[in-house]
Structures are given as C-alpha cells and as structure tokens.
Amino acid sequence: MKIKIRTEIVVLIILTITNFFIIEEEVTSLLYVFLFIPTSIYYFPIKPIGLLTHKEEHYIVKTISCFVISLSLILAYITFLVGNKLVFIKLIYLIELIMNLFLISFFIQKKDRTYLLHVVLMSLNAMCYFGK
C-alpha cells in the first residue's frame, strides 16, 4: 500500500510540475488530454472500486478524497481551455481548497499517508486559481 501511495504522489507531482510549465506556454490540449484525463479517470471510477474490493476502512472519506482529486484534475484541464476568468470556476477552486484542508486534517488524525496527495493537490489548485 505504501508503494501505491508513493506512486500516486509521484504522478501528482509530475502533473503539477507539467501544469506549471504549460501555464505560460501555448501548447495543444492533447498533452492535457493524455496526462490529466486518464489520471482523473483512475482516481474516481477505478480507485473507489478497488477500495471497495479491498474492504478499506473509512471507505466513504476515501471515496470523497478520490472524487476531489479527480475533480481537481478535470478543473485544471478546463482552466487550461477556458481560463480562470469565470467566477464559477474560482468558486469551485476555493471549495476544493477548503475540502482539501479538511481531508488533510482527517488523514493526519488517522495516520494515513493519503494526506500527502492532498498537499500536492492544494499546490495544483492554487496554481490554477492564481494562474492565467
């Protein structure tokens, strides 16, 4: 399980760094489609099913955690396409930042290393919120 979380953290760090370099450059959306969308699909429909088959404790909170990660990756793609000029997108980013804080505090109390995913995710959210 620790190796799986390390892999997920490395993938999110790579996506965050990629997003940082892509913000200033005009690239095609294919890079986002090939990097962000498959990762987003892994986090929401696939990972919660895997958690259900392994009978994880705190299944509901971990499913919400997966949904927040997936939503954040999709919003990063939408921000790339549309920009963050829309108030609705900025509002969703603020709600996600608050949810990430609650999830970080929950996972720290339970001594679960999943909180590291949400720390990296907060940096991606902040980058998209304050970016172009």
mmCIF file with all atom_site columns, C-alpha atoms in Angstrom:
data_model
loop_
_atom_site.group_PDB
_atom_site.id
_atom_site.type_symbol
_atom_site.label_atom_id
_atom_site.label_alt_id
_atom_site.label_comp_id
_atom_site.label_asym_id
_atom_site.label_entity_id
_atom_site.label_seq_id
_atom_site.pdbx_PDB_ins_code
_atom_site.Cartn_x
_atom_site.Cartn_y
_atom_site.Cartn_z
_atom_site.occupancy
_atom_site.B_iso_or_equiv
_atom_site.pdbx_formal_charge
_atom_site.auth_seq_id
_atom_site.auth_comp_id
_atom_site.auth_asym_id
_atom_site.auth_atom_id
_atom_site.pdbx_PDB_model_num
ATOM 1   C CA . MET A 1 1   ? 0.000   0.000  0.000   1.00 0.00 ? 1   MET A CA 1
ATOM 2   C CA . LYS A 1 2   ? 2.880   2.392  0.736   1.00 0.00 ? 2   LYS A CA 1
ATOM 3   C CA . ILE A 1 3   ? 4.343   1.810  -2.725  1.00 0.00 ? 3   ILE A CA 1
ATOM 4   C CA . LYS A 1 4   ? 0.951   2.578  -4.299  1.00 0.00 ? 4   LYS A CA 1
ATOM 5   C CA . ILE A 1 5   ? 0.661   5.875  -2.403  1.00 0.00 ? 5   ILE A CA 1
ATOM 6   C CA . ARG A 1 6   ? 4.235   6.800  -3.332  1.00 0.00 ? 6   ARG A CA 1
ATOM 7   C CA . THR A 1 7   ? 3.436   6.154  -6.984  1.00 0.00 ? 7   THR A CA 1
ATOM 8   C CA . GLU A 1 8   ? 0.285   8.268  -6.771  1.00 0.00 ? 8   GLU A CA 1
ATOM 9   C CA . ILE A 1 9   ? 2.226   11.096 -5.114  1.00 0.00 ? 9   ILE A CA 1
ATOM 10  C CA . VAL A 1 10  ? 4.904   10.993 -7.817  1.00 0.00 ? 10  VAL A CA 1
ATOM 11  C CA . VAL A 1 11  ? 2.239   11.071 -10.544 1.00 0.00 ? 11  VAL A CA 1
ATOM 12  C CA . LEU A 1 12  ? 0.517   14.089 -8.963  1.00 0.00 ? 12  LEU A CA 1
ATOM 13  C CA . ILE A 1 13  ? 3.859   15.879 -8.545  1.00 0.00 ? 13  ILE A CA 1
ATOM 14  C CA . ILE A 1 14  ? 4.658   15.259 -12.212 1.00 0.00 ? 14  ILE A CA 1
ATOM 15  C CA . LEU A 1 15  ? 1.238   16.585 -13.230 1.00 0.00 ? 15  LEU A CA 1
ATOM 16  C CA . THR A 1 16  ? 1.698   19.663 -11.039 1.00 0.00 ? 16  THR A CA 1
ATOM 17  C CA . ILE A 1 17  ? 5.126   20.415 -12.498 1.00 0.00 ? 17  ILE A CA 1
ATOM 18  C CA . THR A 1 18  ? 3.790   19.831 -16.002 1.00 0.00 ? 18  THR A CA 1
ATOM 19  C CA . ASN A 1 19  ? 0.936   22.230 -15.312 1.00 0.00 ? 19  ASN A CA 1
ATOM 20  C CA . PHE A 1 20  ? 3.411   24.815 -14.025 1.00 0.00 ? 20  PHE A CA 1
ATOM 21  C CA . PHE A 1 21  ? 5.408   24.712 -17.251 1.00 0.00 ? 21  PHE A CA 1
ATOM 22  C CA . ILE A 1 22  ? 2.349   24.582 -19.502 1.00 0.00 ? 22  ILE A CA 1
ATOM 23  C CA . ILE A 1 23  ? 0.629   27.626 -17.944 1.00 0.00 ? 23  ILE A CA 1
ATOM 24  C CA . GLU A 1 24  ? 2.933   30.053 -19.727 1.00 0.00 ? 24  GLU A CA 1
ATOM 25  C CA . GLU A 1 25  ? 3.332   28.100 -22.965 1.00 0.00 ? 25  GLU A CA 1
ATOM 26  C CA . GLU A 1 26  ? 0.730   27.733 -25.647 1.00 0.00 ? 26  GLU A CA 1
ATOM 27  C CA . VAL A 1 27  ? 0.520   24.006 -26.301 1.00 0.00 ? 27  VAL A CA 1
ATOM 28  C CA . THR A 1 28  ? -2.200  21.870 -27.699 1.00 0.00 ? 28  THR A CA 1
ATOM 29  C CA . SER A 1 29  ? -4.760  20.403 -25.374 1.00 0.00 ? 29  SER A CA 1
ATOM 30  C CA . LEU A 1 30  ? -3.642  16.905 -26.390 1.00 0.00 ? 30  LEU A CA 1
ATOM 31  C CA . LEU A 1 31  ? -0.966  16.974 -23.701 1.00 0.00 ? 31  LEU A CA 1
ATOM 32  C CA . TYR A 1 32  ? -3.615  17.644 -21.095 1.00 0.00 ? 32  TYR A CA 1
ATOM 33  C CA . VAL A 1 33  ? -5.920  15.023 -22.574 1.00 0.00 ? 33  VAL A CA 1
ATOM 34  C CA . PHE A 1 34  ? -3.217  12.344 -22.447 1.00 0.00 ? 34  PHE A CA 1
ATOM 35  C CA . LEU A 1 35  ? -1.950  13.244 -18.975 1.00 0.00 ? 35  LEU A CA 1
ATOM 36  C CA . PHE A 1 36  ? -4.763  14.691 -16.890 1.00 0.00 ? 36  PHE A CA 1
ATOM 37  C CA . ILE A 1 37  ? -7.893  12.911 -18.144 1.00 0.00 ? 37  ILE A CA 1
ATOM 38  C CA . PRO A 1 38  ? -6.628  9.300  -17.720 1.00 0.00 ? 38  PRO A CA 1
ATOM 39  C CA . THR A 1 39  ? -5.318  10.150 -14.256 1.00 0.00 ? 39  THR A CA 1
ATOM 40  C CA . SER A 1 40  ? -8.668  11.690 -13.404 1.00 0.00 ? 40  SER A CA 1
ATOM 41  C CA . ILE A 1 41  ? -10.495 8.590  -14.624 1.00 0.00 ? 41  ILE A CA 1
ATOM 42  C CA . TYR A 1 42  ? -8.215  6.441  -12.462 1.00 0.00 ? 42  TYR A CA 1
ATOM 43  C CA . TYR A 1 43  ? -8.981  8.453  -9.345  1.00 0.00 ? 43  TYR A CA 1
ATOM 44  C CA . PHE A 1 44  ? -12.729 8.496  -9.494  1.00 0.00 ? 44  PHE A CA 1
ATOM 45  C CA . PRO A 1 45  ? -14.364 5.454  -11.018 1.00 0.00 ? 45  PRO A CA 1
ATOM 46  C CA . ILE A 1 46  ? -11.484 2.989  -10.785 1.00 0.00 ? 46  ILE A CA 1
ATOM 47  C CA . LYS A 1 47  ? -9.808  3.618  -7.422  1.00 0.00 ? 47  LYS A CA 1
ATOM 48  C CA . PRO A 1 48  ? -13.026 3.638  -5.301  1.00 0.00 ? 48  PRO A CA 1
ATOM 49  C CA . ILE A 1 49  ? -13.995 0.278  -6.820  1.00 0.00 ? 49  ILE A CA 1
ATOM 50  C CA . GLY A 1 50  ? -10.569 -1.035 -5.842  1.00 0.00 ? 50  GLY A CA 1
ATOM 51  C CA . LEU A 1 51  ? -11.028 0.321  -2.327  1.00 0.00 ? 51  LEU A CA 1
ATOM 52  C CA . LEU A 1 52  ? -14.395 -1.434 -2.125  1.00 0.00 ? 52  LEU A CA 1
ATOM 53  C CA . THR A 1 53  ? -12.950 -4.789 -3.128  1.00 0.00 ? 53  THR A CA 1
ATOM 54  C CA . HIS A 1 54  ? -10.144 -4.485 -0.534  1.00 0.00 ? 54  HIS A CA 1
ATOM 55  C CA . LYS A 1 55  ? -12.649 -3.548 2.202   1.00 0.00 ? 55  LYS A CA 1
ATOM 56  C CA . GLU A 1 56  ? -10.781 -0.402 3.219   1.00 0.00 ? 56  GLU A CA 1
ATOM 57  C CA . GLU A 1 57  ? -11.739 1.328  6.430   1.00 0.00 ? 57  GLU A CA 1
ATOM 58  C CA . HIS A 1 58  ? -13.078 4.888  6.031   1.00 0.00 ? 58  HIS A CA 1
ATOM 59  C CA . TYR A 1 59  ? -14.341 3.980  2.560   1.00 0.00 ? 59  TYR A CA 1
ATOM 60  C CA . ILE A 1 60  ? -16.708 6.972  2.318   1.00 0.00 ? 60  ILE A CA 1
ATOM 61  C CA . VAL A 1 61  ? -13.993 9.519  3.167   1.00 0.00 ? 61  VAL A CA 1
ATOM 62  C CA . LYS A 1 62  ? -11.523 7.907  0.780   1.00 0.00 ? 62  LYS A CA 1
ATOM 63  C CA . THR A 1 63  ? -14.133 7.924  -1.988  1.00 0.00 ? 63  THR A CA 1
ATOM 64  C CA . ILE A 1 64  ? -14.750 11.627 -1.371  1.00 0.00 ? 64  ILE A CA 1
ATOM 65  C CA . SER A 1 65  ? -10.993 12.111 -1.428  1.00 0.00 ? 65  SER A CA 1
ATOM 66  C CA . CYS A 1 66  ? -10.747 10.365 -4.806  1.00 0.00 ? 66  CYS A CA 1
ATOM 67  C CA . PHE A 1 67  ? -13.605 12.465 -6.156  1.00 0.00 ? 67  PHE A CA 1
ATOM 68  C CA . VAL A 1 68  ? -11.909 15.700 -5.041  1.00 0.00 ? 68  VAL A CA 1
ATOM 69  C CA . ILE A 1 69  ? -8.656  14.658 -6.708  1.00 0.00 ? 69  ILE A CA 1
ATOM 70  C CA . SER A 1 70  ? -10.464 13.724 -9.915  1.00 0.00 ? 70  SER A CA 1
ATOM 71  C CA . LEU A 1 71  ? -12.465 16.955 -9.938  1.00 0.00 ? 71  LEU A CA 1
ATOM 72  C CA . SER A 1 72  ? -9.322  18.984 -9.398  1.00 0.00 ? 72  SER A CA 1
ATOM 73  C CA . LEU A 1 73  ? -7.574  17.373 -12.360 1.00 0.00 ? 73  LEU A CA 1
ATOM 74  C CA . ILE A 1 74  ? -10.593 17.960 -14.597 1.00 0.00 ? 74  ILE A CA 1
ATOM 75  C CA . LEU A 1 75  ? -10.792 21.586 -13.453 1.00 0.00 ? 75  LEU A CA 1
ATOM 76  C CA . ALA A 1 76  ? -7.114  22.060 -14.286 1.00 0.00 ? 76  ALA A CA 1
ATOM 77  C CA . TYR A 1 77  ? -7.940  20.940 -17.830 1.00 0.00 ? 77  TYR A CA 1
ATOM 78  C CA . ILE A 1 78  ? -10.980 23.237 -18.014 1.00 0.00 ? 78  ILE A CA 1
ATOM 79  C CA . THR A 1 79  ? -8.885  26.121 -16.687 1.00 0.00 ? 79  THR A CA 1
ATOM 80  C CA . PHE A 1 80  ? -6.362  25.447 -19.426 1.00 0.00 ? 80  PHE A CA 1
ATOM 81  C CA . LEU A 1 81  ? -9.079  25.569 -22.079 1.00 0.00 ? 81  LEU A CA 1
ATOM 82  C CA . VAL A 1 82  ? -11.236 28.436 -20.793 1.00 0.00 ? 82  VAL A CA 1
ATOM 83  C CA . GLY A 1 83  ? -9.061  30.300 -18.337 1.00 0.00 ? 83  GLY A CA 1
ATOM 84  C CA . ASN A 1 84  ? -9.978  31.118 -14.768 1.00 0.00 ? 84  ASN A CA 1
ATOM 85  C CA . LYS A 1 85  ? -11.848 34.279 -15.584 1.00 0.00 ? 85  LYS A CA 1
ATOM 86  C CA . LEU A 1 86  ? -15.174 32.668 -14.756 1.00 0.00 ? 86  LEU A CA 1
ATOM 87  C CA . VAL A 1 87  ? -16.329 33.250 -11.196 1.00 0.00 ? 87  VAL A CA 1
ATOM 88  C CA . PHE A 1 88  ? -17.875 29.772 -11.046 1.00 0.00 ? 88  PHE A CA 1
ATOM 89  C CA . ILE A 1 89  ? -14.511 28.077 -11.626 1.00 0.00 ? 89  ILE A CA 1
ATOM 90  C CA . LYS A 1 90  ? -12.820 30.219 -8.984  1.00 0.00 ? 90  LYS A CA 1
ATOM 91  C CA . LEU A 1 91  ? -15.588 29.366 -6.525  1.00 0.00 ? 91  LEU A CA 1
ATOM 92  C CA . ILE A 1 92  ? -15.140 25.642 -7.145  1.00 0.00 ? 92  ILE A CA 1
ATOM 93  C CA . TYR A 1 93  ? -11.379 26.016 -6.581  1.00 0.00 ? 93  TYR A CA 1
ATOM 94  C CA . LEU A 1 94  ? -11.994 27.724 -3.239  1.00 0.00 ? 94  LEU A CA 1
ATOM 95  C CA . ILE A 1 95  ? -14.427 24.980 -2.187  1.00 0.00 ? 95  ILE A CA 1
ATOM 96  C CA . GLU A 1 96  ? -11.863 22.357 -3.193  1.00 0.00 ? 96  GLU A CA 1
ATOM 97  C CA . LEU A 1 97  ? -9.146  24.091 -1.186  1.00 0.00 ? 97  LEU A CA 1
ATOM 98  C CA . ILE A 1 98  ? -11.367 24.022 1.899   1.00 0.00 ? 98  ILE A CA 1
ATOM 99  C CA . MET A 1 99  ? -12.251 20.357 1.302   1.00 0.00 ? 99  MET A CA 1
ATOM 100 C CA . ASN A 1 100 ? -8.553  19.548 0.912   1.00 0.00 ? 100 ASN A CA 1
ATOM 101 C CA . LEU A 1 101 ? -7.825  21.156 4.284   1.00 0.00 ? 101 LEU A CA 1
ATOM 102 C CA . PHE A 1 102 ? -10.498 19.034 5.955   1.00 0.00 ? 102 PHE A CA 1
ATOM 103 C CA . LEU A 1 103 ? -9.253  15.878 4.227   1.00 0.00 ? 103 LEU A CA 1
ATOM 104 C CA . ILE A 1 104 ? -5.655  16.632 5.194   1.00 0.00 ? 104 ILE A CA 1
ATOM 105 C CA . SER A 1 105 ? -6.630  17.058 8.840   1.00 0.00 ? 105 SER A CA 1
ATOM 106 C CA . PHE A 1 106 ? -8.706  13.855 8.754   1.00 0.00 ? 106 PHE A CA 1
ATOM 107 C CA . PHE A 1 107 ? -5.936  11.751 7.228   1.00 0.00 ? 107 PHE A CA 1
ATOM 108 C CA . ILE A 1 108 ? -3.322  13.180 9.593   1.00 0.00 ? 108 ILE A CA 1
ATOM 109 C CA . GLN A 1 109 ? -5.518  12.236 12.572  1.00 0.00 ? 109 GLN A CA 1
ATOM 110 C CA . LYS A 1 110 ? -5.936  8.701  11.196  1.00 0.00 ? 110 LYS A CA 1
ATOM 111 C CA . LYS A 1 111 ? -2.194  8.489  10.456  1.00 0.00 ? 111 LYS A CA 1
ATOM 112 C CA . ASP A 1 112 ? -2.874  7.746  6.793   1.00 0.00 ? 112 ASP A CA 1
ATOM 113 C CA . ARG A 1 113 ? -0.339  8.897  4.218   1.00 0.00 ? 113 ARG A CA 1
ATOM 114 C CA . THR A 1 114 ? -3.071  9.922  1.803   1.00 0.00 ? 114 THR A CA 1
ATOM 115 C CA . TYR A 1 115 ? -2.783  13.452 3.174   1.00 0.00 ? 115 TYR A CA 1
ATOM 116 C CA . LEU A 1 116 ? 0.341   13.883 1.028   1.00 0.00 ? 116 LEU A CA 1
ATOM 117 C CA . LEU A 1 117 ? -1.814  13.551 -2.089  1.00 0.00 ? 117 LEU A CA 1
ATOM 118 C CA . HIS A 1 118 ? -3.957  16.430 -0.906  1.00 0.00 ? 118 HIS A CA 1
ATOM 119 C CA . VAL A 1 119 ? -0.953  18.606 -0.082  1.00 0.00 ? 119 VAL A CA 1
ATOM 120 C CA . VAL A 1 120 ? 0.286   18.213 -3.661  1.00 0.00 ? 120 VAL A CA 1
ATOM 121 C CA . LEU A 1 121 ? -3.264  18.747 -4.905  1.00 0.00 ? 121 LEU A CA 1
ATOM 122 C CA . MET A 1 122 ? -3.503  22.028 -2.983  1.00 0.00 ? 122 MET A CA 1
ATOM 123 C CA . SER A 1 123 ? -0.459  23.305 -4.843  1.00 0.00 ? 123 SER A CA 1
ATOM 124 C CA . LEU A 1 124 ? -2.072  22.351 -8.169  1.00 0.00 ? 124 LEU A CA 1
ATOM 125 C CA . ASN A 1 125 ? -5.322  24.070 -7.159  1.00 0.00 ? 125 ASN A CA 1
ATOM 126 C CA . ALA A 1 126 ? -3.502  27.218 -6.052  1.00 0.00 ? 126 ALA A CA 1
ATOM 127 C CA . MET A 1 127 ? -1.513  27.255 -9.275  1.00 0.00 ? 127 MET A CA 1
ATOM 128 C CA . CYS A 1 128 ? -4.675  27.021 -11.378 1.00 0.00 ? 128 CYS A CA 1
ATOM 129 C CA . TYR A 1 129 ? -6.533  29.534 -9.210  1.00 0.00 ? 129 TYR A CA 1
ATOM 130 C CA . PHE A 1 130 ? -3.844  32.215 -9.362  1.00 0.00 ? 130 PHE A CA 1
ATOM 131 C CA . GLY A 1 131 ? -2.581  31.348 -12.866 1.00 0.00 ? 131 GLY A CA 1
ATOM 132 C CA . LYS A 1 132 ? -3.549  32.992 -16.126 1.00 0.00 ? 132 LYS A CA 1
#
